[in-house]
Amino acid sequence: MPVFEMKKAVALLLALAFMVWFSRLASAHVGTTIYVQNVDPGAITIDGLNDDWLSAGYEVTFTQDDMEDVLGGEMQPLDDFACVGYCGWSLPPDNMLYWFIGVTDDIHNADTPSDGARYRDDCIAMGIDADHSGGNYRQGTHGEQAQELGFLPDPSPGLVQCYHWGDPALQWIVREPYCYVAFYIDDLPNYNFEGKMAIWDRADVAGPEASQRHILTAGETIGWVICIDDVDERPDTRDCQPGLQGSEGGRSWTDASQFNDAVLLSPTPVEPSTWGGIKALFEYCLLYTSPSPRDLSTSRMPSSA
């Protein structure tokens, strides 16, 4: 091959390699990969308890071991903070994401007077990028392309506050019949959240009829970030922000490319717990004594992952 032609070929290969690298970088997600098990909607009641997840044999998706402090600090010791999370998805026509999160906390903080600043209290924060497109979702209509959601424990028993932190006209995203959330607080400072929600490729301020709902499909990957804000004695100050996206995902409040990859697993029969799951259950029983149905059990990743 002539030298000139060889240089052209090398230049073309370098250009193609750069394009592939850039496209991967633009859509890259960070942190722990979430393996989302397929669930039977009829087996789960949204009541803030995990007894149905346990009786159905669903496995734990993550614990605090899968998290890092998004603020870049050190994770709290287990006698300060611990958590367990189940993640699920359902086939159409239900077509919902399901989740249960149990938090063991030494201090519960819910003293911020303004609802608009309740993110400064103990709460669950999530980001959803249904079509996995990444990018800045605060440009234009905040929440149109990806959504940032907050679920806040209310000091009143049985109450939960749900927010879409973005355009006020998109609050319908966290309202029934598109989002159901329950909160179990009988044993504060420990608390549970449980929910199911529709997710959206494009959310419109005109309402769900003008929006594009995402159809959940086995094998696909969506963007789904989960953080648990922990505030102790200092008012309006996070002591730690454990998040699945880790410290490298600190821009997830603006950039959906900083969300976790969440893989929707195919429907499969639930297998018996592995030895790893039994060992994890034993370790949790040693660390925590809590009344049923708050027993935090089984392995962190589904055995089919």
Tab-separated table of C-alpha atoms in Angstrom:
chain	number	residue	atom	x	y	z
A	1	MET	CA	0.000	0.000	0.000
A	2	PRO	CA	1.400	3.462	-0.881
A	3	VAL	CA	2.464	5.576	2.069
A	4	PHE	CA	-0.214	8.198	1.325
A	5	GLU	CA	-2.965	5.583	1.233
A	6	MET	CA	-1.628	4.017	4.433
A	7	LYS	CA	-1.722	7.382	6.215
A	8	LYS	CA	-5.317	7.889	5.031
A	9	ALA	CA	-6.286	4.438	6.341
A	10	VAL	CA	-4.612	5.069	9.697
A	11	ALA	CA	-6.312	8.462	9.977
A	12	LEU	CA	-9.677	6.890	9.180
A	13	LEU	CA	-9.180	4.165	11.785
A	14	LEU	CA	-8.189	6.745	14.402
A	15	ALA	CA	-11.254	8.828	13.566
A	16	LEU	CA	-13.527	5.797	13.880
A	17	ALA	CA	-11.892	4.805	17.164
A	18	PHE	CA	-12.415	8.329	18.508
A	19	MET	CA	-16.064	8.291	17.462
A	20	VAL	CA	-16.641	4.968	19.241
A	21	TRP	CA	-14.794	6.183	22.347
A	22	PHE	CA	-16.725	9.473	22.388
A	23	SER	CA	-20.094	7.792	21.922
A	24	ARG	CA	-19.351	5.448	24.822
A	25	LEU	CA	-18.170	8.335	26.963
A	26	ALA	CA	-21.274	10.387	26.176
A	27	SER	CA	-23.586	7.588	27.261
A	28	ALA	CA	-21.380	6.147	29.999
A	29	HIS	CA	-23.021	5.466	33.325
A	30	VAL	CA	-21.208	5.111	36.636
A	31	GLY	CA	-21.235	3.257	39.912
A	32	THR	CA	-22.820	-0.076	40.777
A	33	THR	CA	-24.794	-1.881	38.081
A	34	ILE	CA	-28.314	-2.551	39.355
A	35	TYR	CA	-29.790	-5.917	38.420
A	36	VAL	CA	-33.571	-5.482	38.446
A	37	GLN	CA	-35.503	-8.716	38.934
A	38	ASN	CA	-38.805	-9.362	37.212
A	39	VAL	CA	-41.633	-9.413	39.761
A	40	ASP	CA	-45.257	-10.470	39.840
A	41	PRO	CA	-47.410	-7.369	40.531
A	42	GLY	CA	-49.922	-9.572	42.319
A	43	ALA	CA	-47.279	-10.694	44.821
A	44	ILE	CA	-46.369	-7.206	46.091
A	45	THR	CA	-48.537	-4.886	48.162
A	46	ILE	CA	-47.272	-1.305	48.458
A	47	ASP	CA	-47.494	-0.955	52.250
A	48	GLY	CA	-43.918	-0.209	53.352
A	49	LEU	CA	-43.270	-3.777	54.544
A	50	ASN	CA	-40.946	-6.338	53.011
A	51	ASP	CA	-42.814	-9.477	54.057
A	52	ASP	CA	-44.194	-9.927	50.536
A	53	TRP	CA	-40.731	-9.611	48.959
A	54	LEU	CA	-39.443	-12.239	51.391
A	55	SER	CA	-42.352	-14.653	50.981
A	56	ALA	CA	-42.148	-14.425	47.175
A	57	GLY	CA	-38.432	-15.286	47.318
A	58	TYR	CA	-37.181	-12.051	45.738
A	59	GLU	CA	-33.552	-11.315	46.469
A	60	VAL	CA	-31.859	-8.220	47.836
A	61	THR	CA	-30.484	-5.989	45.071
A	62	PHE	CA	-28.119	-3.784	47.106
A	63	THR	CA	-26.912	-2.893	50.580
A	64	GLN	CA	-24.701	-0.085	51.891
A	65	ASP	CA	-21.698	-2.173	50.784
A	66	ASP	CA	-22.611	-1.281	47.184
A	67	MET	CA	-22.643	2.454	47.950
A	68	GLU	CA	-20.147	5.258	48.342
A	69	ASP	CA	-20.592	8.739	49.734
A	70	VAL	CA	-21.623	10.889	46.767
A	71	LEU	CA	-20.202	13.880	48.642
A	72	GLY	CA	-16.748	12.272	48.509
A	73	GLY	CA	-16.426	11.540	52.228
A	74	GLU	CA	-16.265	8.342	54.228
A	75	MET	CA	-19.240	6.033	54.605
A	76	GLN	CA	-20.740	5.870	58.087
A	77	PRO	CA	-20.113	2.892	60.359
A	78	LEU	CA	-22.867	0.277	60.445
A	79	ASP	CA	-24.107	1.413	63.855
A	80	ASP	CA	-24.826	4.820	62.260
A	81	PHE	CA	-26.324	3.776	58.925
A	82	ALA	CA	-27.192	0.596	57.053
A	83	CYS	CA	-29.651	-0.173	54.292
A	84	VAL	CA	-31.083	-2.900	52.125
A	85	GLY	CA	-32.849	-2.480	48.790
A	86	TYR	CA	-34.952	-4.621	46.490
A	87	CYS	CA	-35.514	-3.521	42.884
A	88	GLY	CA	-38.065	-5.039	40.504
A	89	TRP	CA	-39.911	-4.480	37.271
A	90	SER	CA	-43.156	-5.811	35.821
A	91	LEU	CA	-44.276	-6.692	32.321
A	92	PRO	CA	-47.067	-4.748	30.592
A	93	PRO	CA	-49.883	-4.080	31.166
A	94	ASP	CA	-48.680	-3.235	34.702
A	95	ASN	CA	-45.377	-1.876	33.330
A	96	MET	CA	-43.952	-0.476	36.571
A	97	LEU	CA	-40.647	-0.263	38.447
A	98	TYR	CA	-40.911	-1.658	41.997
A	99	TRP	CA	-38.646	-1.003	44.954
A	100	PHE	CA	-38.338	-1.539	48.674
A	101	ILE	CA	-35.668	0.236	50.743
A	102	GLY	CA	-35.139	-0.423	54.435
A	103	VAL	CA	-32.911	1.983	56.382
A	104	THR	CA	-31.352	1.375	59.788
A	105	ASP	CA	-30.393	4.802	61.143
A	106	ASP	CA	-29.183	5.981	64.523
A	107	ILE	CA	-30.884	9.404	64.263
A	108	HIS	CA	-33.927	10.393	62.223
A	109	ASN	CA	-33.949	14.009	61.048
A	110	ALA	CA	-37.065	15.655	59.616
A	111	ASP	CA	-36.884	19.193	60.975
A	112	THR	CA	-36.623	21.345	57.847
A	113	PRO	CA	-39.749	23.551	57.868
A	114	SER	CA	-39.931	24.271	54.126
A	115	ASP	CA	-41.187	21.487	51.866
A	116	GLY	CA	-39.042	22.889	49.088
A	117	ALA	CA	-35.913	22.206	51.132
A	118	ARG	CA	-36.870	18.826	52.568
A	119	TYR	CA	-34.000	17.294	50.616
A	120	ARG	CA	-31.926	18.509	53.562
A	121	ASP	CA	-33.649	15.925	55.765
A	122	ASP	CA	-33.392	12.139	55.758
A	123	CYS	CA	-34.876	11.020	52.459
A	124	ILE	CA	-34.595	8.769	49.430
A	125	ALA	CA	-33.495	10.422	46.168
A	126	MET	CA	-33.788	8.755	42.768
A	127	GLY	CA	-32.975	9.632	39.192
A	128	ILE	CA	-34.650	7.939	36.225
A	129	ASP	CA	-33.358	8.030	32.636
A	130	ALA	CA	-35.794	5.610	31.022
A	131	ASP	CA	-34.366	5.637	27.496
A	132	HIS	CA	-30.764	5.596	28.800
A	133	SER	CA	-29.854	8.587	26.651
A	134	GLY	CA	-27.824	10.450	29.289
A	135	GLY	CA	-27.073	14.142	29.051
A	136	ASN	CA	-28.059	17.278	30.931
A	137	TYR	CA	-31.701	16.966	31.942
A	138	ARG	CA	-31.921	20.399	33.593
A	139	GLN	CA	-31.690	22.175	30.253
A	140	GLY	CA	-35.005	23.257	28.766
A	141	THR	CA	-37.866	21.764	30.784
A	142	HIS	CA	-36.295	20.284	33.915
A	143	GLY	CA	-37.552	16.698	34.057
A	144	GLU	CA	-38.615	16.253	30.449
A	145	GLN	CA	-35.783	13.942	29.371
A	146	ALA	CA	-34.905	12.406	32.777
A	147	GLN	CA	-36.402	12.855	36.205
A	148	GLU	CA	-35.085	13.491	39.711
A	149	LEU	CA	-37.464	12.240	42.401
A	150	GLY	CA	-37.544	12.523	46.174
A	151	PHE	CA	-39.376	10.438	48.769
A	152	LEU	CA	-39.382	11.894	52.255
A	153	PRO	CA	-40.383	10.354	55.570
A	154	ASP	CA	-42.984	12.449	57.343
A	155	PRO	CA	-43.000	12.478	61.153
A	156	SER	CA	-46.730	11.680	61.076
A	157	PRO	CA	-47.250	7.886	61.030
A	158	GLY	CA	-48.090	6.418	57.658
A	159	LEU	CA	-47.459	9.586	55.641
A	160	VAL	CA	-44.928	10.098	52.872
A	161	GLN	CA	-44.093	13.112	50.763
A	162	CYS	CA	-43.154	12.559	47.109
A	163	TYR	CA	-41.534	15.187	44.921
A	164	HIS	CA	-40.394	15.665	41.391
A	165	TRP	CA	-37.544	18.138	41.830
A	166	GLY	CA	-38.002	20.088	38.642
A	167	ASP	CA	-40.721	21.887	36.753
A	168	PRO	CA	-43.757	22.166	39.104
A	169	ALA	CA	-46.058	21.180	36.242
A	170	LEU	CA	-44.444	17.717	36.234
A	171	GLN	CA	-45.514	16.783	39.767
A	172	TRP	CA	-48.066	14.397	38.219
A	173	ILE	CA	-45.143	11.973	37.739
A	174	VAL	CA	-45.143	11.171	41.475
A	175	ARG	CA	-48.927	11.010	41.866
A	176	GLU	CA	-51.336	8.105	41.493
A	177	PRO	CA	-52.016	6.262	39.228
A	178	TYR	CA	-48.414	6.639	37.982
A	179	CYS	CA	-46.630	6.433	41.323
A	180	TYR	CA	-47.577	4.690	44.575
A	181	VAL	CA	-45.386	5.000	47.671
A	182	ALA	CA	-45.792	3.759	51.248
A	183	PHE	CA	-43.689	4.538	54.290
A	184	TYR	CA	-43.330	2.434	57.455
A	185	ILE	CA	-42.139	4.503	60.420
A	186	ASP	CA	-43.382	2.682	63.503
A	187	ASP	CA	-39.822	2.056	64.633
A	188	LEU	CA	-38.096	5.398	63.956
A	189	PRO	CA	-35.231	6.205	63.604
A	190	ASN	CA	-35.352	3.160	61.311
A	191	TYR	CA	-37.700	3.416	58.347
A	192	ASN	CA	-38.861	1.642	55.193
A	193	PHE	CA	-39.942	2.940	51.802
A	194	GLU	CA	-41.791	0.901	49.213
A	195	GLY	CA	-43.094	2.021	45.851
A	196	LYS	CA	-43.998	1.315	42.279
A	197	MET	CA	-43.895	3.828	39.458
A	198	ALA	CA	-44.246	4.323	35.754
A	199	ILE	CA	-41.225	5.786	33.978
A	200	TRP	CA	-41.131	8.101	30.998
A	201	ASP	CA	-39.006	8.494	27.859
A	202	ARG	CA	-40.371	12.026	27.658
A	203	ALA	CA	-42.442	13.756	30.321
A	204	ASP	CA	-44.568	16.709	29.236
A	205	VAL	CA	-45.830	19.568	31.392
A	206	ALA	CA	-49.191	19.093	29.636
A	207	GLY	CA	-49.638	15.777	31.427
A	208	PRO	CA	-49.353	12.030	30.847
A	209	GLU	CA	-51.469	12.054	27.690
A	210	ALA	CA	-48.903	14.318	26.023
A	211	SER	CA	-45.946	12.278	27.341
A	212	GLN	CA	-44.223	9.107	26.151
A	213	ARG	CA	-44.359	6.302	28.694
A	214	HIS	CA	-41.487	3.831	28.637
A	215	ILE	CA	-42.344	0.194	27.942
A	216	LEU	CA	-40.205	-2.010	30.177
A	217	THR	CA	-38.527	-4.869	28.281
A	218	ALA	CA	-36.480	-7.825	29.500
A	219	GLY	CA	-32.769	-7.430	28.821
A	220	GLU	CA	-32.764	-3.671	28.377
A	221	THR	CA	-30.704	-1.202	30.399
A	222	ILE	CA	-32.179	1.977	31.832
A	223	GLY	CA	-30.621	4.719	33.941
A	224	TRP	CA	-31.642	4.486	37.612
A	225	VAL	CA	-29.754	6.166	40.437
A	226	ILE	CA	-30.624	5.665	44.126
A	227	CYS	CA	-29.292	7.744	47.030
A	228	ILE	CA	-30.208	7.734	50.712
A	229	ASP	CA	-29.544	11.099	52.317
A	230	ASP	CA	-28.478	10.829	55.953
A	231	VAL	CA	-28.780	13.880	58.210
A	232	ASP	CA	-28.064	13.541	61.912
A	233	GLU	CA	-27.747	16.243	64.571
A	234	ARG	CA	-26.627	19.226	62.490
A	235	PRO	CA	-29.745	20.890	60.995
A	236	ASP	CA	-29.947	20.980	57.193
A	237	THR	CA	-26.518	19.319	56.864
A	238	ARG	CA	-25.942	15.925	55.300
A	239	ASP	CA	-23.535	13.823	57.303
A	240	CYS	CA	-23.314	11.440	54.382
A	241	GLN	CA	-25.078	10.766	51.110
A	242	PRO	CA	-24.727	7.061	50.356
A	243	GLY	CA	-25.432	6.502	46.674
A	244	LEU	CA	-25.156	3.666	44.200
A	245	GLN	CA	-23.534	6.042	41.708
A	246	GLY	CA	-20.634	6.630	44.101
A	247	SER	CA	-18.419	9.688	44.404
A	248	GLU	CA	-17.723	9.715	40.655
A	249	GLY	CA	-21.450	10.288	40.056
A	250	GLY	CA	-21.603	13.566	41.922
A	251	ARG	CA	-23.067	15.384	38.902
A	252	SER	CA	-26.076	13.076	38.704
A	253	TRP	CA	-28.346	15.927	39.840
A	254	THR	CA	-27.675	17.559	36.480
A	255	ASP	CA	-26.284	14.915	34.129
A	256	ALA	CA	-28.178	11.658	33.493
A	257	SER	CA	-24.929	10.145	32.173
A	258	GLN	CA	-23.977	9.943	35.865
A	259	PHE	CA	-26.850	7.535	36.607
A	260	ASN	CA	-26.351	3.841	37.291
A	261	ASP	CA	-26.945	1.199	34.657
A	262	ALA	CA	-30.011	-0.823	35.652
A	263	VAL	CA	-30.412	-4.112	33.767
A	264	LEU	CA	-33.920	-5.583	33.601
A	265	LEU	CA	-33.523	-9.317	34.103
A	266	SER	CA	-35.647	-11.792	32.181
A	267	PRO	CA	-38.565	-13.478	33.956
A	268	THR	CA	-37.192	-16.648	35.537
A	269	PRO	CA	-38.340	-18.969	38.321
A	270	VAL	CA	-37.044	-17.808	41.687
A	271	GLU	CA	-34.201	-20.081	42.778
A	272	PRO	CA	-33.488	-21.063	46.391
A	273	SER	CA	-31.078	-18.775	48.223
A	274	THR	CA	-27.424	-19.534	47.673
A	275	TRP	CA	-24.925	-20.110	50.484
A	276	GLY	CA	-23.860	-16.480	50.005
A	277	GLY	CA	-27.432	-15.418	50.663
A	278	ILE	CA	-27.679	-17.568	53.789
A	279	LYS	CA	-24.360	-16.154	55.041
A	280	ALA	CA	-25.559	-12.575	54.397
A	281	LEU	CA	-28.766	-13.283	56.311
A	282	PHE	CA	-26.767	-14.667	59.249
A	283	GLU	CA	-24.494	-11.591	59.309
A	284	TYR	CA	-27.468	-9.218	59.279
A	285	CYS	CA	-29.155	-11.129	62.078
A	286	LEU	CA	-25.996	-10.647	64.156
A	287	LEU	CA	-25.832	-6.924	63.403
A	288	TYR	CA	-29.482	-5.962	63.743
A	289	THR	CA	-32.388	-7.129	65.843
A	290	SER	CA	-35.627	-5.783	64.371
A	291	PRO	CA	-39.191	-7.080	64.508
A	292	SER	CA	-40.680	-8.924	61.545
A	293	PRO	CA	-41.360	-7.924	58.805
A	294	ARG	CA	-38.267	-5.669	58.815
A	295	ASP	CA	-35.872	-8.614	58.713
A	296	LEU	CA	-33.207	-7.620	56.195
A	297	SER	CA	-32.160	-10.736	54.367
A	298	THR	CA	-30.679	-12.662	51.421
A	299	SER	CA	-27.902	-11.839	48.992
A	300	ARG	CA	-27.239	-8.491	47.347
A	301	MET	CA	-27.604	-9.531	43.705
A	302	PRO	CA	-30.189	-11.841	42.157
A	303	SER	CA	-28.732	-15.277	41.499
A	304	SER	CA	-29.736	-14.980	37.829
A	305	ALA	CA	-27.567	-11.881	37.327
